[in-house]
């Protein structure tokens, strides 16, 4: 996967008003005064391009943003070459693939699963938790039990490629049991911190539909080689994902512990409520992490946000973050994320 293959996103990045073309029936696009546009979808990383295109099939035919984000993130969940989301994701320290996901709709409804094994599409289980239970978050064996009861097939999620990578990691791993202080260092990855490219990359997606309603989804296999049972930010509402239909939505990727400590996505949305642009809000959330813990400069965290008008912005601690944007003008835009370092 070539993360450096940035396509030109100048129109969206500069927030110019856009002319709607080629949009499907039932989804009359609206270019807003501020330069935003409805419908529109954005998502994290280069694999967000293909995910956005699946979401666009829903949005461009007048569909609901909730359906768009679910359909969108199912694409990387099913991609076996993607080692950070869904089936084929890198396992934990014990060789088990455990998945985290969350989803949130325009009414503030939300659902999530954490540390769930054997189900290839955790985002769809998260949606069932939201729609068919009185709860928000199911974890571990209980999440698996619920998924099986709901008819999701039980699958082996550890692919030969991921198993091979895990065995390679085991050869040099210094990641010892909890009693060892090295656990505290996050020294979990083949090359050092979990900020390494091999060790993260959640898909977080925010969409606004033709009616102006926002939804979001976030799904990941989490930090590679993590302790069994570790849960990241992605299934934690307010950390990895937050949507407020009056204001906007935000999602995150990177070292989830730092995002949870700062309730990152909720913070981004609240900053937008106070009048910050999506980019400014993401930047302030990153800088809050860095102010509270300067050592976090060696890690990667990225936020991506969309406001109620369809304006999109992002910010990360380090270079290398990218996000994809899709609307009626262009469906394959990939934008390099701005960063503090
Ligand atoms: N945020 C995810 C986690 O901490 C991983 C990532 O996006 O890099 O589990």
mmCIF file of C-alpha atoms and ligand atoms in Angstrom:
data_model
loop_
_atom_site.group_PDB
_atom_site.id
_atom_site.type_symbol
_atom_site.label_atom_id
_atom_site.label_comp_id
_atom_site.label_asym_id
_atom_site.label_seq_id
_atom_site.Cartn_x
_atom_site.Cartn_y
_atom_site.Cartn_z
ATOM 1 C CA UNK A 1 0.000 0.000 0.000
ATOM 2 C CA UNK A 2 1.486 3.308 -1.012
ATOM 3 C CA UNK A 3 0.679 5.878 1.623
ATOM 4 C CA UNK A 4 2.744 8.511 -0.132
ATOM 5 C CA UNK A 5 0.510 8.480 -3.193
ATOM 6 C CA UNK A 6 -1.121 11.767 -2.346
ATOM 7 C CA UNK A 7 -3.514 13.003 -4.925
ATOM 8 C CA UNK A 8 -4.245 16.639 -5.352
ATOM 9 C CA UNK A 9 -6.823 17.805 -2.875
ATOM 10 C CA UNK A 10 -6.315 21.499 -3.260
ATOM 11 C CA UNK A 11 -9.925 22.406 -3.808
ATOM 12 C CA UNK A 12 -11.124 20.750 -0.666
ATOM 13 C CA UNK A 13 -8.066 21.639 1.343
ATOM 14 C CA UNK A 14 -8.503 25.299 0.604
ATOM 15 C CA UNK A 15 -12.208 25.173 1.339
ATOM 16 C CA UNK A 16 -13.339 26.768 -1.930
ATOM 17 C CA UNK A 17 -16.949 26.579 -2.916
ATOM 18 C CA UNK A 18 -17.522 23.628 -5.194
ATOM 19 C CA UNK A 19 -19.826 23.046 -8.091
ATOM 20 C CA UNK A 20 -21.833 19.872 -7.893
ATOM 21 C CA UNK A 21 -21.606 17.475 -10.812
ATOM 22 C CA UNK A 22 -22.367 13.891 -11.538
ATOM 23 C CA UNK A 23 -24.292 13.196 -8.392
ATOM 24 C CA UNK A 24 -26.862 10.456 -8.228
ATOM 25 C CA UNK A 25 -30.607 10.949 -8.168
ATOM 26 C CA UNK A 26 -32.117 11.932 -4.839
ATOM 27 C CA UNK A 27 -29.035 13.585 -3.376
ATOM 28 C CA UNK A 28 -29.035 17.141 -4.612
ATOM 29 C CA UNK A 29 -25.661 18.489 -3.514
ATOM 30 C CA UNK A 30 -25.414 21.759 -1.664
ATOM 31 C CA UNK A 31 -22.309 23.927 -1.747
ATOM 32 C CA UNK A 32 -22.472 25.834 1.511
ATOM 33 C CA UNK A 33 -21.468 29.465 1.929
ATOM 34 C CA UNK A 34 -18.384 28.520 3.923
ATOM 35 C CA UNK A 35 -17.076 26.209 1.218
ATOM 36 C CA UNK A 36 -18.388 23.004 2.698
ATOM 37 C CA UNK A 37 -20.494 20.573 0.710
ATOM 38 C CA UNK A 38 -23.246 18.048 1.253
ATOM 39 C CA UNK A 39 -23.175 15.151 0.883
ATOM 40 C CA UNK A 40 -19.550 14.414 1.667
ATOM 41 C CA UNK A 41 -17.530 11.725 3.403
ATOM 42 C CA UNK A 42 -14.023 11.739 4.849
ATOM 43 C CA UNK A 43 -11.889 9.038 6.387
ATOM 44 C CA UNK A 44 -8.429 8.370 7.748
ATOM 45 C CA UNK A 45 -5.379 7.142 5.811
ATOM 46 C CA UNK A 46 -4.917 6.135 2.203
ATOM 47 C CA UNK A 47 -7.222 3.150 2.518
ATOM 48 C CA UNK A 48 -9.894 5.747 3.212
ATOM 49 C CA UNK A 49 -10.125 6.375 -0.550
ATOM 50 C CA UNK A 50 -11.685 2.972 -1.287
ATOM 51 C CA UNK A 51 -13.766 3.122 1.873
ATOM 52 C CA UNK A 52 -15.120 6.550 0.914
ATOM 53 C CA UNK A 53 -16.102 5.255 -2.507
ATOM 54 C CA UNK A 54 -18.233 2.527 -0.907
ATOM 55 C CA UNK A 55 -19.801 5.134 1.372
ATOM 56 C CA UNK A 56 -20.378 7.357 -1.651
ATOM 57 C CA UNK A 57 -22.584 4.710 -3.276
ATOM 58 C CA UNK A 58 -24.968 5.256 -0.380
ATOM 59 C CA UNK A 59 -24.637 9.042 -0.124
ATOM 60 C CA UNK A 60 -24.860 9.741 -3.843
ATOM 61 C CA UNK A 61 -28.193 7.980 -4.108
ATOM 62 C CA UNK A 62 -29.770 9.905 -1.268
ATOM 63 C CA UNK A 63 -28.930 7.362 1.444
ATOM 64 C CA UNK A 64 -28.441 7.923 5.137
ATOM 65 C CA UNK A 65 -25.023 8.806 6.523
ATOM 66 C CA UNK A 66 -25.259 5.932 9.029
ATOM 67 C CA UNK A 67 -25.550 3.389 6.203
ATOM 68 C CA UNK A 68 -22.756 5.147 4.340
ATOM 69 C CA UNK A 69 -20.233 4.928 7.162
ATOM 70 C CA UNK A 70 -21.065 1.293 7.897
ATOM 71 C CA UNK A 71 -20.717 0.289 4.242
ATOM 72 C CA UNK A 72 -17.589 2.406 3.879
ATOM 73 C CA UNK A 73 -15.529 0.988 6.708
ATOM 74 C CA UNK A 74 -16.506 -2.580 5.855
ATOM 75 C CA UNK A 75 -14.142 -2.247 2.868
ATOM 76 C CA UNK A 76 -10.871 -2.103 4.858
ATOM 77 C CA UNK A 77 -12.344 -4.553 7.377
ATOM 78 C CA UNK A 78 -12.571 -7.106 4.550
ATOM 79 C CA UNK A 79 -9.206 -6.281 2.951
ATOM 80 C CA UNK A 80 -6.752 -9.009 3.956
ATOM 81 C CA UNK A 81 -3.804 -6.843 2.871
ATOM 82 C CA UNK A 82 -4.769 -4.328 5.505
ATOM 83 C CA UNK A 83 -3.025 -5.375 8.726
ATOM 84 C CA UNK A 84 -4.577 -2.791 10.999
ATOM 85 C CA UNK A 85 -8.314 -3.203 10.427
ATOM 86 C CA UNK A 86 -10.594 -6.253 10.514
ATOM 87 C CA UNK A 87 -9.653 -9.719 9.260
ATOM 88 C CA UNK A 88 -5.934 -9.903 8.524
ATOM 89 C CA UNK A 89 -5.160 -7.405 11.288
ATOM 90 C CA UNK A 90 -2.003 -8.019 13.285
ATOM 91 C CA UNK A 91 -2.691 -9.980 16.460
ATOM 92 C CA UNK A 92 -1.928 -9.220 20.075
ATOM 93 C CA UNK A 93 1.129 -10.457 21.937
ATOM 94 C CA UNK A 94 -0.489 -13.892 22.289
ATOM 95 C CA UNK A 95 -1.326 -14.236 18.594
ATOM 96 C CA UNK A 96 -5.024 -13.411 18.968
ATOM 97 C CA UNK A 97 -6.712 -10.907 16.642
ATOM 98 C CA UNK A 98 -9.031 -8.759 18.758
ATOM 99 C CA UNK A 99 -11.074 -6.029 17.107
ATOM 100 C CA UNK A 100 -12.507 -2.711 18.346
ATOM 101 C CA UNK A 101 -15.226 -0.675 16.600
ATOM 102 C CA UNK A 102 -17.813 2.024 17.224
ATOM 103 C CA UNK A 103 -20.584 3.748 15.321
ATOM 104 C CA UNK A 104 -22.706 6.823 16.033
ATOM 105 C CA UNK A 105 -25.717 8.303 14.271
ATOM 106 C CA UNK A 106 -27.349 11.695 13.879
ATOM 107 C CA UNK A 107 -29.583 11.170 16.913
ATOM 108 C CA UNK A 108 -26.687 10.592 19.275
ATOM 109 C CA UNK A 109 -27.307 6.850 19.313
ATOM 110 C CA UNK A 110 -24.130 4.829 19.533
ATOM 111 C CA UNK A 111 -22.879 1.264 19.729
ATOM 112 C CA UNK A 112 -19.502 -0.374 20.093
ATOM 113 C CA UNK A 113 -17.620 -3.619 20.522
ATOM 114 C CA UNK A 114 -14.230 -4.009 22.150
ATOM 115 C CA UNK A 115 -11.629 -6.781 22.097
ATOM 116 C CA UNK A 116 -13.928 -8.988 20.044
ATOM 117 C CA UNK A 117 -12.471 -12.069 18.351
ATOM 118 C CA UNK A 118 -13.593 -14.133 15.341
ATOM 119 C CA UNK A 119 -15.986 -11.663 13.683
ATOM 120 C CA UNK A 120 -14.756 -10.043 10.474
ATOM 121 C CA UNK A 121 -17.057 -7.023 10.530
ATOM 122 C CA UNK A 122 -17.062 -5.519 14.008
ATOM 123 C CA UNK A 123 -18.626 -2.296 12.726
ATOM 124 C CA UNK A 124 -21.821 -4.155 11.840
ATOM 125 C CA UNK A 125 -21.886 -5.779 15.272
ATOM 126 C CA UNK A 126 -21.441 -2.318 16.813
ATOM 127 C CA UNK A 127 -24.458 -1.152 14.837
ATOM 128 C CA UNK A 128 -26.487 -4.100 16.129
ATOM 129 C CA UNK A 129 -25.461 -3.234 19.688
ATOM 130 C CA UNK A 130 -26.746 0.275 19.029
ATOM 131 C CA UNK A 131 -29.980 -0.768 17.386
ATOM 132 C CA UNK A 132 -30.908 -4.012 19.114
ATOM 133 C CA UNK A 133 -29.720 -3.723 22.705
ATOM 134 C CA UNK A 134 -30.211 -1.187 25.479
ATOM 135 C CA UNK A 135 -26.408 -0.976 25.786
ATOM 136 C CA UNK A 136 -23.607 0.971 24.168
ATOM 137 C CA UNK A 137 -20.542 -1.268 24.479
ATOM 138 C CA UNK A 138 -20.078 -5.047 24.524
ATOM 139 C CA UNK A 139 -16.627 -6.500 25.127
ATOM 140 C CA UNK A 140 -14.684 -9.703 24.663
ATOM 141 C CA UNK A 141 -16.540 -13.016 24.876
ATOM 142 C CA UNK A 142 -19.858 -11.262 25.463
ATOM 143 C CA UNK A 143 -19.477 -9.304 22.246
ATOM 144 C CA UNK A 144 -18.639 -12.512 20.369
ATOM 145 C CA UNK A 145 -21.617 -14.315 21.900
ATOM 146 C CA UNK A 146 -23.937 -11.477 20.864
ATOM 147 C CA UNK A 147 -22.519 -11.413 17.336
ATOM 148 C CA UNK A 148 -22.990 -15.163 16.910
ATOM 149 C CA UNK A 149 -26.544 -14.910 18.241
ATOM 150 C CA UNK A 150 -27.165 -12.189 15.676
ATOM 151 C CA UNK A 151 -26.056 -14.523 12.897
ATOM 152 C CA UNK A 152 -22.568 -13.201 12.170
ATOM 153 C CA UNK A 153 -20.290 -16.045 11.027
ATOM 154 C CA UNK A 154 -17.425 -17.149 13.268
ATOM 155 C CA UNK A 155 -14.141 -16.848 11.372
ATOM 156 C CA UNK A 156 -10.418 -17.243 11.897
ATOM 157 C CA UNK A 157 -9.129 -13.679 11.637
ATOM 158 C CA UNK A 158 -5.414 -14.493 11.809
ATOM 159 C CA UNK A 159 -4.258 -14.811 8.205
ATOM 160 C CA UNK A 160 -1.018 -16.583 7.230
ATOM 161 C CA UNK A 161 0.617 -13.200 6.512
ATOM 162 C CA UNK A 162 -0.281 -11.775 9.908
ATOM 163 C CA UNK A 163 0.757 -14.962 11.658
ATOM 164 C CA UNK A 164 4.112 -14.789 9.902
ATOM 165 C CA UNK A 165 4.603 -11.170 10.982
ATOM 166 C CA UNK A 166 3.731 -12.115 14.547
ATOM 167 C CA UNK A 167 6.312 -14.948 14.541
ATOM 168 C CA UNK A 168 8.906 -12.515 13.193
ATOM 169 C CA UNK A 169 8.060 -10.065 15.952
ATOM 170 C CA UNK A 170 8.324 -12.782 18.590
ATOM 171 C CA UNK A 171 11.947 -13.410 17.567
ATOM 172 C CA UNK A 172 13.047 -9.974 18.730
ATOM 173 C CA UNK A 173 10.200 -8.955 21.021
ATOM 174 C CA UNK A 174 11.186 -7.309 24.232
ATOM 175 C CA UNK A 175 7.574 -6.969 25.254
ATOM 176 C CA UNK A 176 7.500 -8.899 28.515
ATOM 177 C CA UNK A 177 4.726 -9.687 31.010
ATOM 178 C CA UNK A 178 3.054 -6.953 32.971
ATOM 179 C CA UNK A 179 5.500 -7.092 35.861
ATOM 180 C CA UNK A 180 8.215 -5.877 33.512
ATOM 181 C CA UNK A 181 8.415 -2.112 33.294
ATOM 182 C CA UNK A 182 9.025 -2.289 29.553
ATOM 183 C CA UNK A 183 5.305 -2.678 29.100
ATOM 184 C CA UNK A 184 4.995 0.930 30.165
ATOM 185 C CA UNK A 185 7.299 2.053 27.369
ATOM 186 C CA UNK A 186 4.962 0.958 24.575
ATOM 187 C CA UNK A 187 7.995 -0.790 23.137
ATOM 188 C CA UNK A 188 5.691 -3.126 21.343
ATOM 189 C CA UNK A 189 6.471 -2.707 17.676
ATOM 190 C CA UNK A 190 9.108 -4.239 15.471
ATOM 191 C CA UNK A 191 10.788 -0.904 15.101
ATOM 192 C CA UNK A 192 10.038 0.830 18.380
ATOM 193 C CA UNK A 193 6.964 2.802 19.323
ATOM 194 C CA UNK A 194 3.406 1.965 18.347
ATOM 195 C CA UNK A 195 3.587 5.128 16.274
ATOM 196 C CA UNK A 196 5.413 3.132 13.620
ATOM 197 C CA UNK A 197 3.520 2.623 10.395
ATOM 198 C CA UNK A 198 3.504 -1.140 10.881
ATOM 199 C CA UNK A 199 1.798 -0.821 14.173
ATOM 200 C CA UNK A 200 -1.351 1.229 13.740
ATOM 201 C CA UNK A 201 -3.871 2.781 11.349
ATOM 202 C CA UNK A 202 -7.488 2.771 12.286
ATOM 203 C CA UNK A 203 -10.144 3.707 9.797
ATOM 204 C CA UNK A 204 -12.287 6.490 11.171
ATOM 205 C CA UNK A 205 -14.995 7.891 8.901
ATOM 206 C CA UNK A 206 -17.394 10.830 9.186
ATOM 207 C CA UNK A 207 -20.169 11.403 6.640
ATOM 208 C CA UNK A 208 -22.826 14.013 6.079
ATOM 209 C CA UNK A 209 -25.752 13.070 3.896
ATOM 210 C CA UNK A 210 -27.892 15.128 1.549
ATOM 211 C CA UNK A 211 -30.263 15.917 4.413
ATOM 212 C CA UNK A 212 -27.390 17.382 6.399
ATOM 213 C CA UNK A 213 -27.272 14.550 8.934
ATOM 214 C CA UNK A 214 -23.933 13.371 10.298
ATOM 215 C CA UNK A 215 -22.779 9.880 11.336
ATOM 216 C CA UNK A 216 -19.425 8.322 12.106
ATOM 217 C CA UNK A 217 -17.710 4.947 12.314
ATOM 218 C CA UNK A 218 -14.359 3.779 13.588
ATOM 219 C CA UNK A 219 -12.869 0.271 13.358
ATOM 220 C CA UNK A 220 -9.454 -1.273 14.008
ATOM 221 C CA UNK A 221 -7.461 -4.296 15.064
ATOM 222 C CA UNK A 222 -5.714 -1.842 17.368
ATOM 223 C CA UNK A 223 -2.109 -1.622 18.360
ATOM 224 C CA UNK A 224 -0.209 -4.605 17.011
ATOM 225 C CA UNK A 225 1.308 -6.950 19.607
ATOM 226 C CA UNK A 226 -0.724 -5.342 22.389
ATOM 227 C CA UNK A 227 -1.400 -7.140 25.665
ATOM 228 C CA UNK A 228 -4.324 -9.518 25.304
ATOM 229 C CA UNK A 229 -7.433 -7.654 26.433
ATOM 230 C CA UNK A 230 -6.050 -4.198 25.648
ATOM 231 C CA UNK A 231 -8.746 -1.857 24.311
ATOM 232 C CA UNK A 232 -7.827 1.283 22.399
ATOM 233 C CA UNK A 233 -9.674 4.511 21.746
ATOM 234 C CA UNK A 234 -11.640 3.304 18.731
ATOM 235 C CA UNK A 235 -14.611 1.714 20.571
ATOM 236 C CA UNK A 236 -14.710 4.373 23.277
ATOM 237 C CA UNK A 237 -17.367 6.941 22.437
ATOM 238 C CA UNK A 238 -15.856 10.397 22.868
ATOM 239 C CA UNK A 239 -12.303 9.100 22.431
ATOM 240 C CA UNK A 240 -12.043 7.416 19.010
ATOM 241 C CA UNK A 241 -15.335 8.759 17.687
ATOM 242 C CA UNK A 242 -17.881 11.416 18.488
ATOM 243 C CA UNK A 243 -20.756 12.913 16.505
ATOM 244 C CA UNK A 244 -23.066 15.740 17.480
ATOM 245 C CA UNK A 245 -25.500 16.432 14.679
ATOM 246 C CA UNK A 246 -25.762 20.106 15.674
ATOM 247 C CA UNK A 247 -22.015 20.658 15.373
ATOM 248 C CA UNK A 248 -19.996 17.980 13.571
ATOM 249 C CA UNK A 249 -18.119 14.750 14.022
ATOM 250 C CA UNK A 250 -14.566 13.689 14.791
ATOM 251 C CA UNK A 251 -12.511 10.523 14.822
ATOM 252 C CA UNK A 252 -8.956 9.555 15.674
ATOM 253 C CA UNK A 253 -6.104 7.246 14.808
ATOM 254 C CA UNK A 254 -2.784 6.543 16.464
ATOM 255 C CA UNK A 255 -1.851 5.613 19.996
ATOM 256 C CA UNK A 256 -5.242 5.154 21.568
ATOM 257 C CA UNK A 257 -4.078 5.533 25.155
ATOM 258 C CA UNK A 258 -3.267 9.201 24.539
ATOM 259 C CA UNK A 259 -6.611 9.778 22.846
ATOM 260 C CA UNK A 260 -8.548 8.151 25.692
ATOM 261 C CA UNK A 261 -6.696 10.194 28.322
ATOM 262 C CA UNK A 262 -7.802 13.379 26.592
ATOM 263 C CA UNK A 263 -11.251 12.244 25.389
ATOM 264 C CA UNK A 264 -9.976 13.401 22.029
ATOM 265 C CA UNK A 265 -12.880 13.201 19.586
ATOM 266 C CA UNK A 266 -15.314 14.727 22.071
ATOM 267 C CA UNK A 267 -12.821 17.523 22.616
ATOM 268 C CA UNK A 268 -12.580 18.187 18.866
ATOM 269 C CA UNK A 269 -16.370 18.411 18.545
ATOM 270 C CA UNK A 270 -16.656 20.699 21.568
ATOM 271 C CA UNK A 271 -13.965 22.968 20.119
ATOM 272 C CA UNK A 272 -15.922 23.145 16.853
ATOM 273 C CA UNK A 273 -19.012 24.023 18.917
ATOM 274 C CA UNK A 274 -17.054 26.979 20.243
ATOM 275 C CA UNK A 275 -16.435 28.161 16.691
ATOM 276 C CA UNK A 276 -13.145 26.552 15.719
ATOM 277 C CA UNK A 277 -12.761 25.179 12.213
ATOM 278 C CA UNK A 278 -12.322 21.391 11.906
ATOM 279 C CA UNK A 279 -8.580 21.817 11.320
ATOM 280 C CA UNK A 280 -8.111 24.214 14.240
ATOM 281 C CA UNK A 281 -10.107 21.969 16.532
ATOM 282 C CA UNK A 282 -7.994 18.931 15.561
ATOM 283 C CA UNK A 283 -4.817 20.931 16.062
ATOM 284 C CA UNK A 284 -5.855 22.093 19.525
ATOM 285 C CA UNK A 285 -6.729 18.510 20.527
ATOM 286 C CA UNK A 286 -3.278 17.307 19.377
ATOM 287 C CA UNK A 287 -1.596 20.165 21.209
ATOM 288 C CA UNK A 288 -3.578 19.415 24.372
ATOM 289 C CA UNK A 289 -2.067 15.916 24.295
ATOM 290 C CA UNK A 290 1.412 17.359 23.805
ATOM 291 C CA UNK A 291 1.037 19.990 26.532
ATOM 292 C CA UNK A 292 -0.079 17.425 29.059
ATOM 293 C CA UNK A 293 2.600 14.918 28.047
ATOM 294 C CA UNK A 294 5.489 16.309 25.991
ATOM 295 C CA UNK A 295 6.944 12.793 25.458
ATOM 296 C CA UNK A 296 3.940 12.081 23.263
ATOM 297 C CA UNK A 297 5.813 13.939 20.507
ATOM 298 C CA UNK A 298 7.466 10.603 19.697
ATOM 299 C CA UNK A 299 4.113 8.926 19.162
ATOM 300 C CA UNK A 300 1.541 9.396 16.444
ATOM 301 C CA UNK A 301 -2.013 10.584 17.009
ATOM 302 C CA UNK A 302 -4.176 12.080 14.271
ATOM 303 C CA UNK A 303 -7.639 13.610 14.410
ATOM 304 C CA UNK A 304 -10.031 14.070 11.489
ATOM 305 C CA UNK A 305 -13.179 16.188 11.729
ATOM 306 C CA UNK A 306 -16.122 17.382 9.665
ATOM 307 C CA UNK A 307 -18.452 20.194 10.657
ATOM 308 C CA UNK A 308 -22.171 20.588 10.084
ATOM 309 C CA UNK A 309 -21.525 22.318 6.757
ATOM 310 C CA UNK A 310 -19.345 19.518 5.420
ATOM 311 C CA UNK A 311 -16.030 21.318 5.955
ATOM 312 C CA UNK A 312 -13.224 18.855 6.665
ATOM 313 C CA UNK A 313 -9.951 19.288 8.551
ATOM 314 C CA UNK A 314 -7.301 17.202 10.280
ATOM 315 C CA UNK A 315 -4.140 17.443 12.380
ATOM 316 C CA UNK A 316 -1.567 14.940 13.643
ATOM 317 C CA UNK A 317 1.400 14.883 15.996
ATOM 318 C CA UNK A 318 3.786 13.678 13.310
ATOM 319 C CA UNK A 319 4.101 13.864 9.547
ATOM 320 C CA UNK A 320 2.773 10.944 7.539
ATOM 321 C CA UNK A 321 -0.914 11.132 8.418
ATOM 322 C CA UNK A 322 -3.275 11.288 5.453
ATOM 323 C CA UNK A 323 -7.027 11.490 4.998
ATOM 324 C CA UNK A 324 -9.390 10.917 2.123
ATOM 325 C CA UNK A 325 -12.327 13.107 1.103
ATOM 326 C CA UNK A 326 -15.104 12.232 -1.324
ATOM 327 C CA UNK A 327 -17.973 14.295 -2.686
ATOM 328 C CA UNK A 328 -19.716 14.938 -5.969
ATOM 329 C CA UNK A 329 -16.705 16.732 -7.439
ATOM 330 C CA UNK A 330 -14.173 14.003 -6.822
ATOM 331 C CA UNK A 331 -14.218 10.585 -5.232
ATOM 332 C CA UNK A 332 -10.507 9.829 -4.821
ATOM 333 C CA UNK A 333 -9.000 12.797 -3.035
ATOM 334 C CA UNK A 334 -6.206 11.975 -0.593
ATOM 335 C CA UNK A 335 -4.790 14.837 1.458
ATOM 336 C CA UNK A 336 -1.557 14.867 3.490
ATOM 337 C CA UNK A 337 -2.456 15.741 7.052
ATOM 338 C CA UNK A 338 -0.789 18.758 8.637
ATOM 339 C CA UNK A 339 1.163 18.043 11.784
ATOM 340 C CA UNK A 340 2.852 19.670 14.757
ATOM 341 C CA UNK A 341 6.211 17.925 14.135
HETATM 342 N N1 LIG B 1 -6.114 4.023 17.609
HETATM 343 C C1 LIG B 1 -5.876 2.618 17.486
HETATM 344 C C2 LIG B 1 -5.637 2.014 18.822
HETATM 345 O O1 LIG B 1 -5.006 2.613 19.656
HETATM 346 C C3 LIG B 1 -4.775 2.256 16.596
HETATM 347 C C4 LIG B 1 -4.379 3.246 15.548
HETATM 348 O O2 LIG B 1 -5.187 3.903 14.944
HETATM 349 O O3 LIG B 1 -3.204 3.397 15.277
HETATM 350 O O4 LIG B 1 -6.049 0.898 19.009
#
